[in-house]
């Protein structure tokens, strides 16, 4: 998938960026359930819960 069609996935901590890379999709746990993220969606800031974060690369 071309770089401009990928999702920029960032995980920020108080000290630094733990993850900052392009992915094809992601699934993250939130207090209201799992949220799926895909390219070309509106920018989103989430407070995630502890759990498994799944990143998808083609």
mmCIF file with all atom_site columns, N, CA and C in Angstrom:
data_model
loop_
_atom_site.group_PDB
_atom_site.id
_atom_site.type_symbol
_atom_site.label_atom_id
_atom_site.label_alt_id
_atom_site.label_comp_id
_atom_site.label_asym_id
_atom_site.label_entity_id
_atom_site.label_seq_id
_atom_site.pdbx_PDB_ins_code
_atom_site.Cartn_x
_atom_site.Cartn_y
_atom_site.Cartn_z
_atom_site.occupancy
_atom_site.B_iso_or_equiv
_atom_site.pdbx_formal_charge
_atom_site.auth_seq_id
_atom_site.auth_comp_id
_atom_site.auth_asym_id
_atom_site.auth_atom_id
_atom_site.pdbx_PDB_model_num
ATOM 1   N N  . UNK A 1 1  ? 0.854   -1.163 0.000  1.00 0.00 ? 1  UNK A N  1
ATOM 2   C CA . UNK A 1 1  ? 0.000   0.000  0.000  1.00 0.00 ? 1  UNK A CA 1
ATOM 3   C C  . UNK A 1 1  ? 0.908   1.237  0.000  1.00 0.00 ? 1  UNK A C  1
ATOM 4   N N  . UNK A 1 2  ? 0.633   2.224  -0.839 1.00 0.00 ? 2  UNK A N  1
ATOM 5   C CA . UNK A 1 2  ? 1.458   3.439  -0.846 1.00 0.00 ? 2  UNK A CA 1
ATOM 6   C C  . UNK A 1 2  ? 1.450   4.129  0.520  1.00 0.00 ? 2  UNK A C  1
ATOM 7   N N  . UNK A 1 3  ? 2.562   4.767  0.846  1.00 0.00 ? 3  UNK A N  1
ATOM 8   C CA . UNK A 1 3  ? 2.733   5.394  2.163  1.00 0.00 ? 3  UNK A CA 1
ATOM 9   C C  . UNK A 1 3  ? 1.618   6.383  2.496  1.00 0.00 ? 3  UNK A C  1
ATOM 10  N N  . UNK A 1 4  ? 1.144   7.177  1.522  1.00 0.00 ? 4  UNK A N  1
ATOM 11  C CA . UNK A 1 4  ? 0.109   8.167  1.811  1.00 0.00 ? 4  UNK A CA 1
ATOM 12  C C  . UNK A 1 4  ? -1.245  7.521  2.091  1.00 0.00 ? 4  UNK A C  1
ATOM 13  N N  . UNK A 1 5  ? -1.419  6.232  1.795  1.00 0.00 ? 5  UNK A N  1
ATOM 14  C CA . UNK A 1 5  ? -2.672  5.532  2.067  1.00 0.00 ? 5  UNK A CA 1
ATOM 15  C C  . UNK A 1 5  ? -2.597  4.699  3.346  1.00 0.00 ? 5  UNK A C  1
ATOM 16  N N  . UNK A 1 6  ? -1.565  4.911  4.147  1.00 0.00 ? 6  UNK A N  1
ATOM 17  C CA . UNK A 1 6  ? -1.411  4.169  5.392  1.00 0.00 ? 6  UNK A CA 1
ATOM 18  C C  . UNK A 1 6  ? -1.764  5.062  6.576  1.00 0.00 ? 6  UNK A C  1
ATOM 19  N N  . UNK A 1 7  ? -2.013  4.449  7.687  1.00 0.00 ? 7  UNK A N  1
ATOM 20  C CA . UNK A 1 7  ? -2.373  5.132  8.922  1.00 0.00 ? 7  UNK A CA 1
ATOM 21  C C  . UNK A 1 7  ? -1.110  5.400  9.731  1.00 0.00 ? 7  UNK A C  1
ATOM 22  N N  . UNK A 1 8  ? -0.943  6.624  10.204 1.00 0.00 ? 8  UNK A N  1
ATOM 23  C CA . UNK A 1 8  ? 0.175   6.918  11.105 1.00 0.00 ? 8  UNK A CA 1
ATOM 24  C C  . UNK A 1 8  ? -0.284  6.562  12.509 1.00 0.00 ? 8  UNK A C  1
ATOM 25  N N  . UNK A 1 9  ? 0.353   5.565  13.092 1.00 0.00 ? 9  UNK A N  1
ATOM 26  C CA . UNK A 1 9  ? -0.027  5.064  14.411 1.00 0.00 ? 9  UNK A CA 1
ATOM 27  C C  . UNK A 1 9  ? 1.010   5.508  15.429 1.00 0.00 ? 9  UNK A C  1
ATOM 28  N N  . UNK A 1 10 ? 0.569   6.253  16.442 1.00 0.00 ? 10 UNK A N  1
ATOM 29  C CA . UNK A 1 10 ? 1.470   6.770  17.481 1.00 0.00 ? 10 UNK A CA 1
ATOM 30  C C  . UNK A 1 10 ? 0.966   6.341  18.850 1.00 0.00 ? 10 UNK A C  1
ATOM 31  N N  . UNK A 1 11 ? 1.885   5.869  19.674 1.00 0.00 ? 11 UNK A N  1
ATOM 32  C CA . UNK A 1 11 ? 1.604   5.622  21.084 1.00 0.00 ? 11 UNK A CA 1
ATOM 33  C C  . UNK A 1 11 ? 2.533   6.539  21.858 1.00 0.00 ? 11 UNK A C  1
ATOM 34  N N  . UNK A 1 12 ? 1.937   7.469  22.600 1.00 0.00 ? 12 UNK A N  1
ATOM 35  C CA . UNK A 1 12 ? 2.721   8.457  23.338 1.00 0.00 ? 12 UNK A CA 1
ATOM 36  C C  . UNK A 1 12 ? 2.671   8.160  24.827 1.00 0.00 ? 12 UNK A C  1
ATOM 37  N N  . UNK A 1 13 ? 3.818   8.274  25.469 1.00 0.00 ? 13 UNK A N  1
ATOM 38  C CA . UNK A 1 13 ? 3.920   8.148  26.917 1.00 0.00 ? 13 UNK A CA 1
ATOM 39  C C  . UNK A 1 13 ? 4.375   9.501  27.456 1.00 0.00 ? 13 UNK A C  1
ATOM 40  N N  . UNK A 1 14 ? 4.345   9.703  28.759 1.00 0.00 ? 14 UNK A N  1
ATOM 41  C CA . UNK A 1 14 ? 4.827   10.980 29.293 1.00 0.00 ? 14 UNK A CA 1
ATOM 42  C C  . UNK A 1 14 ? 6.294   11.267 28.954 1.00 0.00 ? 14 UNK A C  1
ATOM 43  N N  . UNK A 1 15 ? 7.084   10.241 28.685 1.00 0.00 ? 15 UNK A N  1
ATOM 44  C CA . UNK A 1 15 ? 8.511   10.433 28.408 1.00 0.00 ? 15 UNK A CA 1
ATOM 45  C C  . UNK A 1 15 ? 8.867   10.511 26.929 1.00 0.00 ? 15 UNK A C  1
ATOM 46  N N  . UNK A 1 16 ? 8.173   9.766  26.088 1.00 0.00 ? 16 UNK A N  1
ATOM 47  C CA . UNK A 1 16 ? 8.557   9.718  24.669 1.00 0.00 ? 16 UNK A CA 1
ATOM 48  C C  . UNK A 1 16 ? 7.476   9.014  23.857 1.00 0.00 ? 16 UNK A C  1
ATOM 49  N N  . UNK A 1 17 ? 7.700   8.991  22.548 1.00 0.00 ? 17 UNK A N  1
ATOM 50  C CA . UNK A 1 17 ? 6.834   8.217  21.657 1.00 0.00 ? 17 UNK A CA 1
ATOM 51  C C  . UNK A 1 17 ? 7.305   6.764  21.697 1.00 0.00 ? 17 UNK A C  1
ATOM 52  N N  . UNK A 1 18 ? 6.439   5.859  22.156 1.00 0.00 ? 18 UNK A N  1
ATOM 53  C CA . UNK A 1 18 ? 6.793   4.447  22.225 1.00 0.00 ? 18 UNK A CA 1
ATOM 54  C C  . UNK A 1 18 ? 6.684   3.794  20.853 1.00 0.00 ? 18 UNK A C  1
ATOM 55  N N  . UNK A 1 19 ? 5.714   4.241  20.057 1.00 0.00 ? 19 UNK A N  1
ATOM 56  C CA . UNK A 1 19 ? 5.509   3.743  18.694 1.00 0.00 ? 19 UNK A CA 1
ATOM 57  C C  . UNK A 1 19 ? 5.141   4.935  17.831 1.00 0.00 ? 19 UNK A C  1
ATOM 58  N N  . UNK A 1 20 ? 5.721   5.013  16.660 1.00 0.00 ? 20 UNK A N  1
ATOM 59  C CA . UNK A 1 20 ? 5.360   6.050  15.688 1.00 0.00 ? 20 UNK A CA 1
ATOM 60  C C  . UNK A 1 20 ? 5.738   5.515  14.317 1.00 0.00 ? 20 UNK A C  1
ATOM 61  N N  . UNK A 1 21 ? 4.767   4.853  13.660 1.00 0.00 ? 21 UNK A N  1
ATOM 62  C CA . UNK A 1 21 ? 5.063   4.246  12.363 1.00 0.00 ? 21 UNK A CA 1
ATOM 63  C C  . UNK A 1 21 ? 3.790   4.081  11.542 1.00 0.00 ? 21 UNK A C  1
ATOM 64  N N  . UNK A 1 22 ? 3.944   3.959  10.231 1.00 0.00 ? 22 UNK A N  1
ATOM 65  C CA . UNK A 1 22 ? 2.775   3.739  9.377  1.00 0.00 ? 22 UNK A CA 1
ATOM 66  C C  . UNK A 1 22 ? 2.310   2.282  9.447  1.00 0.00 ? 22 UNK A C  1
ATOM 67  N N  . UNK A 1 23 ? 1.000   2.087  9.476  1.00 0.00 ? 23 UNK A N  1
ATOM 68  C CA . UNK A 1 23 ? 0.402   0.754  9.479  1.00 0.00 ? 23 UNK A CA 1
ATOM 69  C C  . UNK A 1 23 ? -0.807  0.759  8.548  1.00 0.00 ? 23 UNK A C  1
ATOM 70  N N  . UNK A 1 24 ? -1.285  -0.426 8.208  1.00 0.00 ? 24 UNK A N  1
ATOM 71  C CA . UNK A 1 24 ? -2.476  -0.550 7.362  1.00 0.00 ? 24 UNK A CA 1
ATOM 72  C C  . UNK A 1 24 ? -3.764  -0.533 8.177  1.00 0.00 ? 24 UNK A C  1
ATOM 73  N N  . UNK A 1 25 ? -3.665  -0.788 9.463  1.00 0.00 ? 25 UNK A N  1
ATOM 74  C CA . UNK A 1 25 ? -4.827  -0.762 10.339 1.00 0.00 ? 25 UNK A CA 1
ATOM 75  C C  . UNK A 1 25 ? -4.403  -1.089 11.755 1.00 0.00 ? 25 UNK A C  1
ATOM 76  N N  . UNK A 1 26 ? -5.280  -0.814 12.694 1.00 0.00 ? 26 UNK A N  1
ATOM 77  C CA . UNK A 1 26 ? -4.988  -1.100 14.097 1.00 0.00 ? 26 UNK A CA 1
ATOM 78  C C  . UNK A 1 26 ? -6.290  -1.367 14.835 1.00 0.00 ? 26 UNK A C  1
ATOM 79  N N  . UNK A 1 27 ? -6.172  -2.150 15.905 1.00 0.00 ? 27 UNK A N  1
ATOM 80  C CA . UNK A 1 27 ? -7.303  -2.402 16.797 1.00 0.00 ? 27 UNK A CA 1
ATOM 81  C C  . UNK A 1 27 ? -6.808  -2.157 18.217 1.00 0.00 ? 27 UNK A C  1
ATOM 82  N N  . UNK A 1 28 ? -7.488  -1.276 18.929 1.00 0.00 ? 28 UNK A N  1
ATOM 83  C CA . UNK A 1 28 ? -7.051  -0.899 20.276 1.00 0.00 ? 28 UNK A CA 1
ATOM 84  C C  . UNK A 1 28 ? -8.207  -1.033 21.264 1.00 0.00 ? 28 UNK A C  1
ATOM 85  N N  . UNK A 1 29 ? -7.904  -1.422 22.511 1.00 0.00 ? 29 UNK A N  1
ATOM 86  C CA . UNK A 1 29 ? -8.946  -1.519 23.535 1.00 0.00 ? 29 UNK A CA 1
ATOM 87  C C  . UNK A 1 29 ? -9.208  -0.157 24.178 1.00 0.00 ? 29 UNK A C  1
ATOM 88  N N  . UNK A 1 30 ? -10.481 0.196  24.314 1.00 0.00 ? 30 UNK A N  1
ATOM 89  C CA . UNK A 1 30 ? -10.876 1.420  25.019 1.00 0.00 ? 30 UNK A CA 1
ATOM 90  C C  . UNK A 1 30 ? -11.878 1.032  26.101 1.00 0.00 ? 30 UNK A C  1
ATOM 91  N N  . UNK A 1 31 ? -12.268 1.973  26.932 1.00 0.00 ? 31 UNK A N  1
ATOM 92  C CA . UNK A 1 31 ? -13.210 1.635  28.004 1.00 0.00 ? 31 UNK A CA 1
ATOM 93  C C  . UNK A 1 31 ? -14.590 1.272  27.477 1.00 0.00 ? 31 UNK A C  1
ATOM 94  N N  . UNK A 1 32 ? -14.893 1.613  26.228 1.00 0.00 ? 32 UNK A N  1
ATOM 95  C CA . UNK A 1 32 ? -16.192 1.251  25.647 1.00 0.00 ? 32 UNK A CA 1
ATOM 96  C C  . UNK A 1 32 ? -16.099 0.055  24.709 1.00 0.00 ? 32 UNK A C  1
ATOM 97  N N  . UNK A 1 33 ? -14.930 -0.569 24.599 1.00 0.00 ? 33 UNK A N  1
ATOM 98  C CA . UNK A 1 33 ? -14.748 -1.733 23.739 1.00 0.00 ? 33 UNK A CA 1
ATOM 99  C C  . UNK A 1 33 ? -13.609 -1.541 22.758 1.00 0.00 ? 33 UNK A C  1
ATOM 100 N N  . UNK A 1 34 ? -13.455 -2.486 21.852 1.00 0.00 ? 34 UNK A N  1
ATOM 101 C CA . UNK A 1 34 ? -12.402 -2.432 20.844 1.00 0.00 ? 34 UNK A CA 1
ATOM 102 C C  . UNK A 1 34 ? -12.745 -1.389 19.784 1.00 0.00 ? 34 UNK A C  1
ATOM 103 N N  . UNK A 1 35 ? -11.733 -0.646 19.331 1.00 0.00 ? 35 UNK A N  1
ATOM 104 C CA . UNK A 1 35 ? -11.907 0.338  18.266 1.00 0.00 ? 35 UNK A CA 1
ATOM 105 C C  . UNK A 1 35 ? -10.980 -0.042 17.126 1.00 0.00 ? 35 UNK A C  1
ATOM 106 N N  . UNK A 1 36 ? -11.538 -0.156 15.927 1.00 0.00 ? 36 UNK A N  1
ATOM 107 C CA . UNK A 1 36 ? -10.744 -0.428 14.737 1.00 0.00 ? 36 UNK A CA 1
ATOM 108 C C  . UNK A 1 36 ? -10.387 0.876  14.042 1.00 0.00 ? 36 UNK A C  1
ATOM 109 N N  . UNK A 1 37 ? -9.130  1.021  13.678 1.00 0.00 ? 37 UNK A N  1
ATOM 110 C CA . UNK A 1 37 ? -8.649  2.229  13.008 1.00 0.00 ? 37 UNK A CA 1
ATOM 111 C C  . UNK A 1 37 ? -8.158  1.862  11.619 1.00 0.00 ? 37 UNK A C  1
ATOM 112 N N  . UNK A 1 38 ? -8.519  2.683  10.629 1.00 0.00 ? 38 UNK A N  1
ATOM 113 C CA . UNK A 1 38 ? -8.120  2.439  9.245  1.00 0.00 ? 38 UNK A CA 1
ATOM 114 C C  . UNK A 1 38 ? -7.643  3.742  8.621  1.00 0.00 ? 38 UNK A C  1
ATOM 115 N N  . UNK A 1 39 ? -6.877  3.644  7.543  1.00 0.00 ? 39 UNK A N  1
ATOM 116 C CA . UNK A 1 39 ? -6.420  4.859  6.853  1.00 0.00 ? 39 UNK A CA 1
ATOM 117 C C  . UNK A 1 39 ? -7.596  5.681  6.315  1.00 0.00 ? 39 UNK A C  1
ATOM 118 N N  . UNK A 1 40 ? -7.354  6.949  6.078  1.00 0.00 ? 40 UNK A N  1
ATOM 119 C CA . UNK A 1 40 ? -8.301  7.893  5.496  1.00 0.00 ? 40 UNK A CA 1
ATOM 120 C C  . UNK A 1 40 ? -9.510  8.159  6.391  1.00 0.00 ? 40 UNK A C  1
ATOM 121 N N  . UNK A 1 41 ? -9.374  7.942  7.691  1.00 0.00 ? 41 UNK A N  1
ATOM 122 C CA . UNK A 1 41 ? -10.426 8.293  8.649  1.00 0.00 ? 41 UNK A CA 1
ATOM 123 C C  . UNK A 1 41 ? -10.068 9.624  9.290  1.00 0.00 ? 41 UNK A C  1
ATOM 124 N N  . UNK A 1 42 ? -11.005 10.189 10.001 1.00 0.00 ? 42 UNK A N  1
ATOM 125 C CA . UNK A 1 42 ? -10.753 11.437 10.714 1.00 0.00 ? 42 UNK A CA 1
ATOM 126 C C  . UNK A 1 42 ? -9.695  11.215 11.792 1.00 0.00 ? 42 UNK A C  1
ATOM 127 N N  . UNK A 1 43 ? -8.864  12.220 12.064 1.00 0.00 ? 43 UNK A N  1
ATOM 128 C CA . UNK A 1 43 ? -7.903  12.092 13.168 1.00 0.00 ? 43 UNK A CA 1
ATOM 129 C C  . UNK A 1 43 ? -8.645  11.810 14.473 1.00 0.00 ? 43 UNK A C  1
ATOM 130 N N  . UNK A 1 44 ? -8.021  11.012 15.324 1.00 0.00 ? 44 UNK A N  1
ATOM 131 C CA . UNK A 1 44 ? -8.687  10.557 16.532 1.00 0.00 ? 44 UNK A CA 1
ATOM 132 C C  . UNK A 1 44 ? -7.688  10.478 17.675 1.00 0.00 ? 44 UNK A C  1
ATOM 133 N N  . UNK A 1 45 ? -8.079  10.965 18.821 1.00 0.00 ? 45 UNK A N  1
ATOM 134 C CA . UNK A 1 45 ? -7.279  10.867 20.039 1.00 0.00 ? 45 UNK A CA 1
ATOM 135 C C  . UNK A 1 45 ? -8.061  10.010 21.014 1.00 0.00 ? 45 UNK A C  1
ATOM 136 N N  . UNK A 1 46 ? -7.463  8.889  21.438 1.00 0.00 ? 46 UNK A N  1
ATOM 137 C CA . UNK A 1 46 ? -8.154  7.948  22.315 1.00 0.00 ? 46 UNK A CA 1
ATOM 138 C C  . UNK A 1 46 ? -7.381  7.728  23.605 1.00 0.00 ? 46 UNK A C  1
ATOM 139 N N  . UNK A 1 47 ? -8.098  7.536  24.689 1.00 0.00 ? 47 UNK A N  1
ATOM 140 C CA . UNK A 1 47 ? -7.503  7.022  25.922 1.00 0.00 ? 47 UNK A CA 1
ATOM 141 C C  . UNK A 1 47 ? -7.735  5.517  25.897 1.00 0.00 ? 47 UNK A C  1
ATOM 142 N N  . UNK A 1 48 ? -6.684  4.761  25.765 1.00 0.00 ? 48 UNK A N  1
ATOM 143 C CA . UNK A 1 48 ? -6.822  3.311  25.637 1.00 0.00 ? 48 UNK A CA 1
ATOM 144 C C  . UNK A 1 48 ? -6.734  2.648  27.002 1.00 0.00 ? 48 UNK A C  1
ATOM 145 N N  . UNK A 1 49 ? -7.328  1.476  27.087 1.00 0.00 ? 49 UNK A N  1
ATOM 146 C CA . UNK A 1 49 ? -7.264  0.645  28.281 1.00 0.00 ? 49 UNK A CA 1
ATOM 147 C C  . UNK A 1 49 ? -6.076  -0.298 28.148 1.00 0.00 ? 49 UNK A C  1
ATOM 148 N N  . UNK A 1 50 ? -5.694  -0.897 29.249 1.00 0.00 ? 50 UNK A N  1
ATOM 149 C CA . UNK A 1 50 ? -4.656  -1.928 29.202 1.00 0.00 ? 50 UNK A CA 1
ATOM 150 C C  . UNK A 1 50 ? -5.185  -3.101 28.388 1.00 0.00 ? 50 UNK A C  1
ATOM 151 N N  . UNK A 1 51 ? -4.356  -3.651 27.542 1.00 0.00 ? 51 UNK A N  1
ATOM 152 C CA . UNK A 1 51 ? -4.761  -4.784 26.729 1.00 0.00 ? 51 UNK A CA 1
ATOM 153 C C  . UNK A 1 51 ? -3.927  -4.890 25.477 1.00 0.00 ? 51 UNK A C  1
ATOM 154 N N  . UNK A 1 52 ? -4.326  -5.775 24.617 1.00 0.00 ? 52 UNK A N  1
ATOM 155 C CA . UNK A 1 52 ? -3.596  -6.068 23.393 1.00 0.00 ? 52 UNK A CA 1
ATOM 156 C C  . UNK A 1 52 ? -3.936  -5.051 22.309 1.00 0.00 ? 52 UNK A C  1
ATOM 157 N N  . UNK A 1 53 ? -2.910  -4.448 21.728 1.00 0.00 ? 53 UNK A N  1
ATOM 158 C CA . UNK A 1 53 ? -3.062  -3.556 20.577 1.00 0.00 ? 53 UNK A CA 1
ATOM 159 C C  . UNK A 1 53 ? -2.569  -4.333 19.367 1.00 0.00 ? 53 UNK A C  1
ATOM 160 N N  . UNK A 1 54 ? -3.410  -4.470 18.359 1.00 0.00 ? 54 UNK A N  1
ATOM 161 C CA . UNK A 1 54 ? -3.064  -5.229 17.160 1.00 0.00 ? 54 UNK A CA 1
ATOM 162 C C  . UNK A 1 54 ? -2.807  -4.256 16.020 1.00 0.00 ? 54 UNK A C  1
ATOM 163 N N  . UNK A 1 55 ? -1.588  -4.315 15.444 1.00 0.00 ? 55 UNK A N  1
ATOM 164 C CA . UNK A 1 55 ? -1.235  -3.499 14.286 1.00 0.00 ? 55 UNK A CA 1
ATOM 165 C C  . UNK A 1 55 ? -1.204  -4.404 13.070 1.00 0.00 ? 55 UNK A C  1
ATOM 166 N N  . UNK A 1 56 ? -1.765  -3.934 11.957 1.00 0.00 ? 56 UNK A N  1
ATOM 167 C CA . UNK A 1 56 ? -1.824  -4.741 10.737 1.00 0.00 ? 56 UNK A CA 1
ATOM 168 C C  . UNK A 1 56 ? -0.960  -4.102 9.657  1.00 0.00 ? 56 UNK A C  1
ATOM 169 N N  . UNK A 1 57 ? -0.048  -4.888 9.119  1.00 0.00 ? 57 UNK A N  1
ATOM 170 C CA . UNK A 1 57 ? 0.764   -4.492 7.972  1.00 0.00 ? 57 UNK A CA 1
ATOM 171 C C  . UNK A 1 57 ? 0.448   -5.429 6.819  1.00 0.00 ? 57 UNK A C  1
ATOM 172 N N  . UNK A 1 58 ? 0.450   -4.895 5.607  1.00 0.00 ? 58 UNK A N  1
ATOM 173 C CA . UNK A 1 58 ? 0.157   -5.731 4.435  1.00 0.00 ? 58 UNK A CA 1
ATOM 174 C C  . UNK A 1 58 ? 1.299   -6.679 4.151  1.00 0.00 ? 58 UNK A C  1
#
